[in-house]
XYZ file of C-alpha atoms in Angstrom:
393
model
C -0.188 -0.303 -0.072
C 1.222 3.611 -0.761
C -0.179 7.139 0.079
C 1.120 9.834 -2.276
C 0.198 13.096 -0.461
C -0.671 14.666 -3.618
C -3.605 11.919 -3.441
C -6.575 11.834 -1.989
C -5.890 13.159 1.712
C -6.614 10.146 4.410
C -5.456 12.049 7.667
C -7.951 10.122 9.274
C -6.312 7.030 9.381
C -2.913 7.999 8.867
C -2.340 11.713 10.662
C -1.243 15.025 9.415
C 0.450 15.176 6.530
C 4.207 16.082 7.195
C 4.649 20.049 6.752
C 7.350 19.814 3.859
C 4.978 17.601 1.500
C 2.789 20.192 1.843
C 5.170 22.525 -0.388
C 5.081 19.889 -2.992
C 3.042 21.237 -6.720
C -0.431 19.742 -6.697
C -0.713 16.140 -9.431
C -3.240 16.352 -12.669
C -5.649 14.488 -12.249
C -4.117 12.682 -14.999
C -1.436 12.019 -12.763
C -3.129 10.707 -9.778
C -5.009 8.114 -12.666
C -1.868 6.903 -13.648
C -0.211 6.215 -10.424
C -3.607 4.829 -9.117
C -3.633 2.003 -12.749
C 0.205 1.643 -11.311
C -1.036 -1.560 -9.203
C -3.315 -3.675 -11.149
C -1.343 -3.140 -13.808
C 1.996 -4.836 -11.355
C -0.608 -7.281 -9.967
C -1.275 -8.172 -14.323
C 3.043 -8.142 -14.482
C 3.520 -10.597 -11.517
C 0.516 -12.763 -12.319
C 1.939 -13.293 -16.118
C 5.234 -13.831 -14.907
C 4.081 -16.643 -12.636
C 1.617 -17.684 -15.886
C 5.145 -18.441 -16.905
C 6.911 -20.027 -15.177
C 4.203 -22.968 -14.681
C 3.747 -23.271 -18.802
C 7.529 -23.711 -18.990
C 7.806 -25.749 -15.887
C 4.834 -28.101 -15.903
C 1.379 -28.202 -13.547
C 0.060 -31.952 -11.772
C -3.616 -31.897 -12.677
C -5.656 -34.287 -11.663
C -7.342 -37.039 -13.881
C -10.948 -36.435 -12.917
C -13.272 -36.766 -15.451
C -16.849 -36.290 -14.728
C -17.514 -39.945 -14.727
C -20.046 -40.918 -12.267
C -18.525 -43.364 -9.913
C -21.523 -44.824 -8.410
C -24.552 -44.059 -7.690
C -27.240 -44.465 -4.474
C -29.903 -47.200 -4.813
C -33.382 -46.078 -4.246
C -32.205 -42.922 -5.177
C -33.733 -40.122 -7.875
C -30.444 -40.155 -10.199
C -31.468 -44.206 -9.831
C -34.897 -44.159 -10.596
C -34.504 -41.568 -13.846
C -32.059 -43.978 -15.269
C -28.430 -43.030 -14.353
C -25.209 -45.741 -14.018
C -22.412 -45.822 -12.961
C -19.463 -45.223 -15.777
C -21.699 -42.601 -17.090
C -20.292 -39.269 -18.051
C -21.438 -36.550 -17.642
C -20.576 -34.044 -20.981
C -22.891 -30.567 -19.537
C -24.557 -29.211 -17.211
C -27.323 -26.517 -18.170
C -26.023 -26.686 -21.694
C -22.610 -25.914 -20.464
C -20.250 -28.240 -21.536
C -18.070 -29.476 -18.687
C -15.372 -32.339 -18.374
C -14.088 -32.438 -14.414
C -16.329 -32.899 -11.779
C -15.132 -29.378 -10.784
C -16.603 -29.013 -13.843
C -20.110 -30.383 -12.593
C -19.825 -28.721 -9.330
C -19.162 -25.375 -10.501
C -22.199 -25.756 -13.747
C -25.018 -26.811 -10.931
C -23.719 -24.117 -7.583
C -24.433 -21.795 -11.090
C -27.345 -23.219 -11.735
C -31.104 -20.733 -12.054
C -32.961 -23.259 -11.377
C -34.175 -25.327 -8.285
C -33.568 -28.380 -11.038
C -30.906 -28.316 -13.053
C -30.861 -30.106 -16.788
C -27.693 -32.384 -17.277
C -27.159 -34.529 -20.530
C -24.970 -37.679 -19.949
C -23.042 -39.594 -22.625
C -23.590 -43.735 -22.187
C -21.694 -46.028 -24.768
C -22.169 -42.989 -27.698
C -25.923 -42.280 -26.757
C -26.686 -39.090 -25.103
C -29.490 -38.175 -23.467
C -30.423 -35.302 -20.804
C -31.969 -35.806 -17.034
C -33.771 -32.760 -15.212
C -32.117 -33.188 -11.701
C -33.394 -31.746 -8.407
C -29.920 -29.944 -6.398
C -29.797 -28.929 -2.609
C -28.619 -25.947 -0.940
C -25.874 -26.452 1.364
C -25.589 -23.576 4.081
C -21.639 -25.015 5.062
C -20.759 -23.912 1.181
C -23.209 -21.379 0.203
C -23.992 -23.274 -2.982
C -26.184 -25.827 -4.448
C -25.179 -29.460 -5.516
C -26.797 -32.858 -6.669
C -27.000 -36.188 -4.922
C -23.971 -37.899 -8.084
C -20.849 -39.238 -6.784
C -17.366 -39.445 -8.308
C -15.385 -42.745 -9.302
C -12.142 -41.591 -6.703
C -13.299 -41.673 -3.214
C -11.339 -40.778 0.194
C -11.129 -44.112 2.494
C -9.965 -45.496 6.158
C -6.792 -46.430 5.859
C -6.819 -47.734 9.710
C -8.899 -46.967 12.622
C -7.259 -45.745 15.368
C -8.289 -47.042 18.853
C -10.086 -45.633 21.143
C -11.171 -43.065 18.572
C -14.885 -41.647 17.954
C -14.493 -43.223 13.985
C -13.841 -47.036 16.237
C -16.978 -46.103 18.513
C -19.339 -45.851 14.994
C -17.910 -48.732 13.805
C -15.977 -47.192 11.064
C -13.909 -49.978 9.456
C -10.634 -49.828 7.758
C -11.530 -49.659 3.954
C -14.510 -48.296 4.567
C -14.844 -45.420 1.316
C -16.972 -42.383 2.376
C -19.473 -41.026 0.649
C -21.556 -38.313 2.360
C -21.231 -36.254 5.650
C -24.673 -35.088 6.368
C -25.854 -35.582 3.049
C -23.227 -33.518 1.386
C -21.038 -35.383 -1.155
C -17.629 -36.053 -0.509
C -15.453 -35.602 -3.552
C -11.961 -35.685 -1.374
C -10.004 -35.805 1.260
C -9.996 -32.399 2.391
C -13.260 -31.531 1.839
C -13.491 -34.905 4.548
C -11.712 -32.627 6.703
C -12.945 -29.627 6.887
C -17.116 -31.525 7.093
C -15.946 -33.342 10.408
C -13.672 -30.186 11.906
C -17.368 -28.353 11.511
C -19.492 -30.544 13.877
C -16.950 -30.961 17.101
C -19.261 -32.739 19.755
C -21.656 -32.818 17.047
C -23.713 -36.261 16.605
C -22.669 -36.978 12.527
C -24.216 -39.179 9.577
C -21.420 -40.776 7.325
C -22.486 -42.178 4.939
C -20.115 -45.175 4.059
C -19.416 -47.764 1.083
C -17.872 -51.210 2.955
C -17.440 -54.332 0.244
C -20.337 -52.429 -2.647
C -22.432 -51.768 0.611
C -24.027 -48.680 2.084
C -24.247 -47.862 5.055
C -24.554 -44.799 7.004
C -23.033 -44.684 10.098
C -23.752 -42.067 13.060
C -20.520 -40.654 14.194
C -19.384 -37.788 17.335
C -16.689 -36.054 15.647
C -14.358 -35.523 19.213
C -13.138 -32.141 19.420
C -9.164 -31.294 19.165
C -6.257 -29.000 19.007
C -6.456 -25.439 20.297
C -8.979 -24.392 17.197
C -11.459 -27.674 18.637
C -11.598 -28.722 15.543
C -14.500 -32.108 14.749
C -11.439 -35.349 14.790
C -12.596 -38.939 14.186
C -9.549 -40.616 14.891
C -8.815 -41.599 10.533
C -5.924 -41.112 8.763
C -7.013 -40.762 4.970
C -6.127 -42.040 1.790
C -7.518 -41.179 -1.787
C -7.443 -43.558 -4.515
C -7.501 -41.017 -7.808
C -4.532 -40.345 -10.416
C -3.037 -37.901 -11.891
C -0.374 -36.535 -14.700
C 2.197 -33.921 -14.918
C 1.194 -31.261 -17.775
C 4.819 -30.694 -19.352
C 4.971 -27.741 -20.683
C 2.391 -25.993 -18.844
C -0.993 -24.687 -20.293
C -0.011 -21.558 -21.705
C -0.408 -18.119 -20.421
C -3.559 -17.661 -22.667
C -5.366 -20.171 -21.685
C -3.904 -19.453 -17.893
C -5.807 -15.828 -17.785
C -9.006 -17.172 -19.818
C -9.253 -19.777 -17.002
C -9.272 -17.257 -14.283
C -11.449 -14.586 -16.155
C -13.808 -17.302 -16.529
C -13.736 -17.803 -13.160
C -14.372 -14.416 -12.069
C -16.712 -14.263 -14.696
C -18.694 -17.568 -12.785
C -18.156 -15.670 -9.118
C -20.430 -12.596 -10.475
C -22.116 -14.219 -12.645
C -23.423 -16.112 -8.796
C -23.471 -12.706 -7.414
C -25.497 -11.094 -9.253
C -28.586 -14.269 -9.378
C -27.812 -14.844 -5.652
C -31.129 -15.474 -5.000
C -31.430 -18.584 -7.541
C -27.625 -19.799 -6.898
C -27.447 -19.063 -3.076
C -23.685 -17.814 -3.315
C -23.527 -14.451 -1.135
C -20.582 -13.160 0.915
C -20.416 -15.835 3.071
C -19.004 -17.658 -0.189
C -15.841 -15.476 -0.670
C -12.487 -16.273 1.649
C -10.144 -13.790 3.124
C -6.645 -14.327 4.142
C -7.202 -17.259 6.033
C -9.125 -18.617 3.509
C -6.344 -17.805 0.785
C -3.952 -19.204 3.246
C -6.134 -22.228 3.354
C -6.493 -22.787 -0.680
C -2.513 -22.149 -1.135
C -2.181 -24.304 1.142
C -4.207 -27.153 -0.057
C -2.904 -26.485 -3.156
C 0.710 -26.979 -2.498
C 0.343 -29.701 -0.288
C -1.562 -31.953 -2.709
C -0.247 -30.817 -5.987
C 3.281 -29.268 -6.200
C 4.672 -26.152 -6.007
C 3.478 -24.688 -9.357
C -0.034 -25.390 -8.170
C 0.803 -22.520 -5.378
C 2.113 -20.392 -8.414
C -1.314 -20.770 -10.447
C -3.065 -19.894 -7.136
C -1.536 -16.787 -6.702
C -2.303 -16.198 -10.289
C -5.801 -16.219 -9.783
C -5.201 -14.319 -6.072
C -3.173 -11.506 -8.127
C -5.666 -11.631 -11.163
C -8.611 -11.111 -8.519
C -6.403 -8.509 -6.369
C -6.539 -6.461 -9.476
C -9.509 -6.692 -11.047
C -10.721 -5.675 -7.887
C -8.635 -3.106 -7.431
C -10.566 -1.209 -9.944
C -14.254 -1.568 -8.647
C -14.769 2.314 -8.602
C -15.475 2.124 -5.099
C -13.045 5.175 -2.996
C -10.068 3.414 -0.682
C -9.548 0.942 -3.644
C -7.543 2.336 -6.775
C -10.705 2.274 -9.357
C -12.166 4.940 -6.421
C -9.320 7.112 -6.581
C -9.011 6.962 -10.497
C -13.083 7.842 -10.563
C -12.220 11.444 -8.093
C -9.341 12.009 -10.729
C -12.286 11.805 -14.114
C -14.420 13.819 -11.849
C -11.420 16.163 -10.789
C -10.833 16.830 -14.164
C -13.828 17.306 -15.031
C -14.880 20.327 -12.726
C -10.834 21.361 -13.108
C -10.902 22.139 -9.672
C -9.633 19.795 -6.953
C -12.094 17.946 -4.783
C -12.744 18.961 -1.549
C -10.728 17.258 0.477
C -12.771 17.214 3.664
C -15.130 15.787 1.505
C -13.075 13.256 -0.316
C -11.290 12.688 3.731
C -14.928 11.270 5.177
C -15.887 9.083 2.037
C -12.611 7.651 1.907
C -12.557 7.130 5.698
C -15.998 5.761 5.496
C -15.383 3.444 2.762
C -12.268 2.155 4.576
C -14.504 1.049 7.007
C -16.971 -0.900 5.648
C -14.269 -2.507 3.696
C -12.698 -3.474 6.996
C -15.567 -4.539 8.382
C -15.867 -6.292 5.694
C -12.561 -8.501 5.432
C -13.159 -9.529 9.362
C -16.740 -10.777 8.120
C -15.717 -13.177 5.274
C -12.857 -14.041 7.975
C -15.242 -14.912 10.201
C -16.698 -17.357 7.951
C -13.394 -19.445 6.969
C -12.404 -19.566 10.481
C -16.033 -21.860 10.468
C -15.010 -23.334 6.680
C -11.137 -24.082 8.062
C -11.296 -24.800 12.207
C -15.141 -25.470 12.943
C -15.471 -22.067 14.546
C -19.621 -21.918 15.138
C -19.681 -18.596 14.216
C -22.846 -19.152 12.771
C -24.729 -21.852 10.122
C -23.326 -21.222 7.333
C -15.757 -27.559 -1.165
C -11.586 -28.305 -4.106
C -10.051 -30.163 -6.416
C -6.557 -31.589 -5.160
C -3.918 -33.235 -6.741
C -1.702 -36.023 -4.964
C 0.307 -39.106 -6.170
C -2.397 -42.626 -7.202
C -3.859 -44.317 -3.818
C -1.274 -42.047 -1.783
C -1.587 -41.420 1.897
C -2.838 -38.196 2.496
C -1.541 -36.038 5.019
C -4.854 -35.645 6.626
C -6.723 -37.271 10.313
C -10.185 -36.220 10.135
């Protein structure tokens, strides 16, 4: 963060301006706009440099095709003819290739029932499925499961898992009705339910069983734990060279566009401010990428953060760079500087609102990652196939 004396004053937050600075000549509106836009430009430049690194050194990508791995017997999905091995190719007309695409497509759907297109040995059919809104994540899901499943590699004695009747080899399907797509997701869901009776659906020897467990509060954060070291069946491959910078930027802007779409249709999608992440959630997401897929996945995550920061900072709000550009434009149109007291008051008010928003989303970050119950309120991973995941829900 840089504050120049000729830019909009911030005395309320930063104190009085140095007397020597008062002698500096005023900056022109064009100069102020140039200074304001320089920050976002540097974010984009850094993102491009990082994208070049990912392109040259390669990227670990999950082989996580949108193939149905399991359908619950007796479910609406089974009654409508969906079978294990079916490939989902479209969600509401949106092409999908991976389970991440499927999850995103369902979350962005404006309808309570979502239309999915199934490909079975070259024959396509369209099926309408009901969605369920989960407050923990603020998104809608469907009751279908991918082929890769986290499983219990062993059951430690005198743990919540042993008391619930879990056995080594049990494959986790859902927690409280929320389908499980990865080990980290399982850890997060269990962590949120410390001391609460929790229904856990597992597959054991081809049979689906529902168990009831009470995760024990563990560690300083008192996050829920079952006492189950996990393994995870997934296949991965290293793409080398990695995706081009253009493709990486395109994916990020597509994601940002999806986010804006979901927010502007919040009533139908259920996405709201609590779906965002602050510093805690960003750090957690970054670490999950590195621990599961290596340093280049962490770099790719940093590309997303830099581009998102650039776009966010260009919003026409006081305090942000976009607000400075707006003020500069108004000054240029009026041919005179804006009233300093007015600018100071507006900047301070928006600074307080911005900090308040950050605290608000950070509270939900703690809930998602550490199980804190601030209120009632999902991620594709990479790791070697059938590898022990460094997680113990």
